[in-house]
């Protein structure tokens, strides 16, 4: 890119919820983007298989990626296609063509971030993805820059708005999981096929990105444990609350005592005294624990068109301000030997049992109980998954980790 | 500075709570600081009027600033002296000597930030102050970078841990202000002379820095309204809580409808549904509202030796990584004509009155009341301070703005 160019040209690939939000933000805030960058940042192309004849951007729509790839005037490509197929191919080609790339695509970053960053480095361009975790919440830059003086012991959070909405509905209104999911779908918070959200895959991709940035080696989603929220019951919630906990879907990446990293996604009992427990509805929050700062939390809208576009446009501005001086996001390739399974780490567990089938390990212990509940529950001492199985066996109806 | 130098040398000015924390963090995390920067970052001098014969850094202590100023090997100076007298002089001289400067000194940045940034720009060095607002909480970089695509409508927050601790103690334990202040002093959260905290001056400096960064012109503390918490009573708290609010000391910088900026510090009724209301004890939080992101919040320890040092060392690392390529923090000189007084902006007000002296404006309105309280309270429609005075006159025992 040539610093003497009068303006910076942007192409958006994928004109869906996020892509159209990016166009809108570039438009409505054009004056301040220009003031920050020092010259105009203009939308030149929108790549999509569809046409948008009624859109104010109709004349920018192209259907052939090669138009963008081969136009030397395109400086920054925004990838909001989603998925890791065509988005992966176009991302590689855009970087290889010497264009900086900005994305909100967590699946692609989690699966191919190392390779794409390597291409970006070789081509001396930027690859930025603040929007891939926490939507509009600033978290990757603060983690990499402001907190860079810390030895991070854990990064964790409520990373998926859909499941947090469902859990909040269950907790507050006593809706069952299926009914809460239906409401989420009716409100547009959950997709017709909600698998990626409710099974924890979306949160898993995000904790992989956070863990990778915090600890330096690429963590692939298939290499870590991931459990969704489909088995959580109202009985679990009531018993947990009676003991002072809310049940949240939490992604965690922990520096272990063995010098390894343990990353996983699982429903977790969060103490009501912890700030994460106050994060309700579709909001997200990410907590970073470091040996200097203690604990800080970033909170806000984890999804949505304009909030996610806010993060994308922040990256576009940063790319536009660094056309000559690449900002060095980078990490190392995966190191599976540095990963420790969540099964091997000791946690306290919340165990729910039938009232008349109490495992011997809890004999004499005062159970957590709720009026009218046919169940008892207990919080165990810290133990591994195998130790738990050996202690409570088939007698546990549910076992959920306690977040500390 | 020469990029071929084998290491980066740091001098710390002022070896108090924050300065000693910086030395400690640079020491305990030396390996990761080196890995981030690409070469060691070493502490060369500590400037203080005292000696520290028992400190591991005793041999680095100097008493004459000229030693640092004249040593070409010193790349980065950390100013943790505090105040705006000697710290101001040394800061100007350090920058003028071509050294990058990092500080946690909110008073100095709020009073002289524009001048010091101008010297930094002229000398092509960095002046960074992430630690000056929110202690260890990353907020200035996220505001400047991640949220740069937003037209900011407001930045606000709970910016002072001492007053938040006092208000939390009053709210939770029913302690009076004086007793809560004594406890804060006993725990080291408040100084022997607590004026700067309880009168709001510390929060005022911080909202000036935030408002300056958000809106582009230097806002000086003496140019805005600042009210502390000394008049808050337990009756106010109980009545506010009965209406669903907590009383917090809030700093706000608001983009007004006239295209101006209104910045002020004042006790405020924060709805319990707002995330800021959950910020208790010595914690701080900053909320940014923008036209793309909606609302995001940054939460964490707003003071303390190591948390504040975390932010300082993050800046030191950033300076060390940009020895050749200055990062362009800058803003414009003050523009008093762009400031709008908080007296001229309409707010809802919480008004407490004697039960038998209800102003005519509330006639027929259902008051907020608490059992056993000799008072009633009302929430008004939005009005300016003058309108409020004209409406309730001498009949109001207390009038506190409602935060929306």
Coordinates of C-alpha atoms in Angstrom, one line a residue, chain A residues 25 28-33 36 130 136-139 141-152 275 278 283 291-301 306-311 313-315 317-318 321-322 325 327, chain B residues 25 28-33 36 130 136-139 141-152 275 278 283 291-301 306-311 313-315 317-318 321-322 325 327:
Chain A
X25 CA -21.0 2.2 10.7
X28 CA -22.7 7.0 9.6
X29 CA -19.3 7.6 11.3
X30 CA -17.4 8.5 8.1
X31 CA -16.3 11.9 9.4
X32 CA -14.7 10.6 12.5
X33 CA -13.1 7.6 10.8
X36 CA -8.8 9.3 13.1
X130 CA -11.1 -8.1 17.7
X136 CA -18.3 -5.3 20.5
X137 CA -16.5 -5.8 23.8
X138 CA -12.8 -4.7 23.6
X139 CA -10.9 -7.7 24.9
X141 CA -6.2 -5.6 22.5
X142 CA -6.5 -5.0 26.2
X143 CA -5.3 -8.5 26.8
X144 CA -2.3 -8.2 24.4
X145 CA -1.4 -4.6 25.2
X146 CA -2.6 -3.2 28.5
X147 CA -2.2 -6.4 30.4
X148 CA 1.1 -7.5 28.7
X149 CA 3.0 -6.9 31.9
X150 CA 1.1 -9.7 33.6
X151 CA 1.7 -13.4 33.9
X152 CA -1.8 -14.5 33.1
X275 CA -18.9 -10.3 38.9
X278 CA -24.2 -10.6 37.3
X283 CA -24.6 -10.0 27.4
X291 CA -0.2 -11.8 38.7
X292 CA 0.0 -8.0 38.8
X293 CA -3.5 -6.8 38.0
X294 CA -5.5 -9.4 40.0
X295 CA -8.7 -9.6 38.1
X296 CA -10.3 -7.4 35.5
X297 CA -13.6 -7.9 33.6
X298 CA -14.8 -6.6 30.2
X299 CA -18.6 -6.5 29.8
X300 CA -20.9 -5.7 27.0
X301 CA -22.9 -6.9 24.0
X306 CA -23.8 -2.8 15.1
X307 CA -21.9 -3.9 18.2
X308 CA -19.9 -6.4 16.2
X309 CA -19.4 -3.9 13.5
X310 CA -18.0 -1.5 16.1
X311 CA -15.2 -3.9 16.7
X313 CA -14.5 -0.9 12.2
X314 CA -12.0 -0.4 15.1
X315 CA -9.8 -2.9 13.4
X317 CA -9.2 2.0 11.5
X318 CA -6.2 0.4 13.1
X321 CA -3.4 3.8 10.4
X322 CA -0.7 1.1 10.0
X325 CA 4.0 -0.4 9.9
X327 CA 1.2 -4.4 14.0
Chain B
X25 CA 6.4 -6.3 38.4
X28 CA 8.9 -10.9 38.8
X29 CA 7.8 -10.9 35.1
X30 CA 11.2 -10.0 33.6
X31 CA 11.1 -13.1 31.4
X32 CA 7.8 -12.3 29.8
X33 CA 8.5 -8.6 29.4
X36 CA 7.2 -9.4 24.4
X130 CA -3.1 4.1 31.1
X136 CA -5.1 -1.6 36.6
X137 CA -8.3 -1.6 34.4
X138 CA -7.5 -1.3 30.7
X139 CA -9.6 1.6 29.5
X141 CA -6.4 2.1 24.9
X142 CA -9.7 0.3 24.4
X143 CA -11.4 3.7 24.2
X144 CA -8.9 5.1 21.8
X145 CA -8.4 2.0 19.6
X146 CA -11.1 -0.7 19.9
X147 CA -13.9 1.8 20.1
X148 CA -12.5 4.3 17.6
X149 CA -15.2 3.6 15.1
X150 CA -17.9 4.9 17.5
X151 CA -19.3 8.3 17.9
X152 CA -19.1 8.4 21.7
X275 CA -24.2 -2.8 35.6
X278 CA -23.0 -3.8 40.9
X283 CA -13.6 -1.6 42.7
X291 CA -23.5 4.8 18.5
X292 CA -22.3 1.4 17.2
X293 CA -21.3 -0.6 20.3
X294 CA -24.2 0.5 22.5
X295 CA -22.6 0.2 26.0
X296 CA -19.5 -1.6 27.2
X297 CA -18.1 -1.6 30.7
X298 CA -14.6 -2.2 32.1
X299 CA -14.3 -3.4 35.6
X300 CA -11.5 -4.1 38.1
X301 CA -9.2 -2.8 40.8
X306 CA 0.5 -4.1 41.8
X307 CA -2.7 -3.4 39.8
X308 CA -1.6 0.1 39.1
X309 CA 1.9 -1.2 38.3
X310 CA 0.3 -3.6 35.9
X311 CA -1.0 -0.7 33.8
X313 CA 4.3 -1.9 33.0
X314 CA 1.9 -2.4 30.1
X315 CA 2.8 1.1 29.0
X317 CA 6.3 -2.5 27.2
X318 CA 4.4 -0.5 24.6
X321 CA 8.2 -1.8 21.5
X322 CA 7.8 1.6 19.8
X325 CA 7.7 4.5 15.8
X327 CA 2.4 6.0 19.0

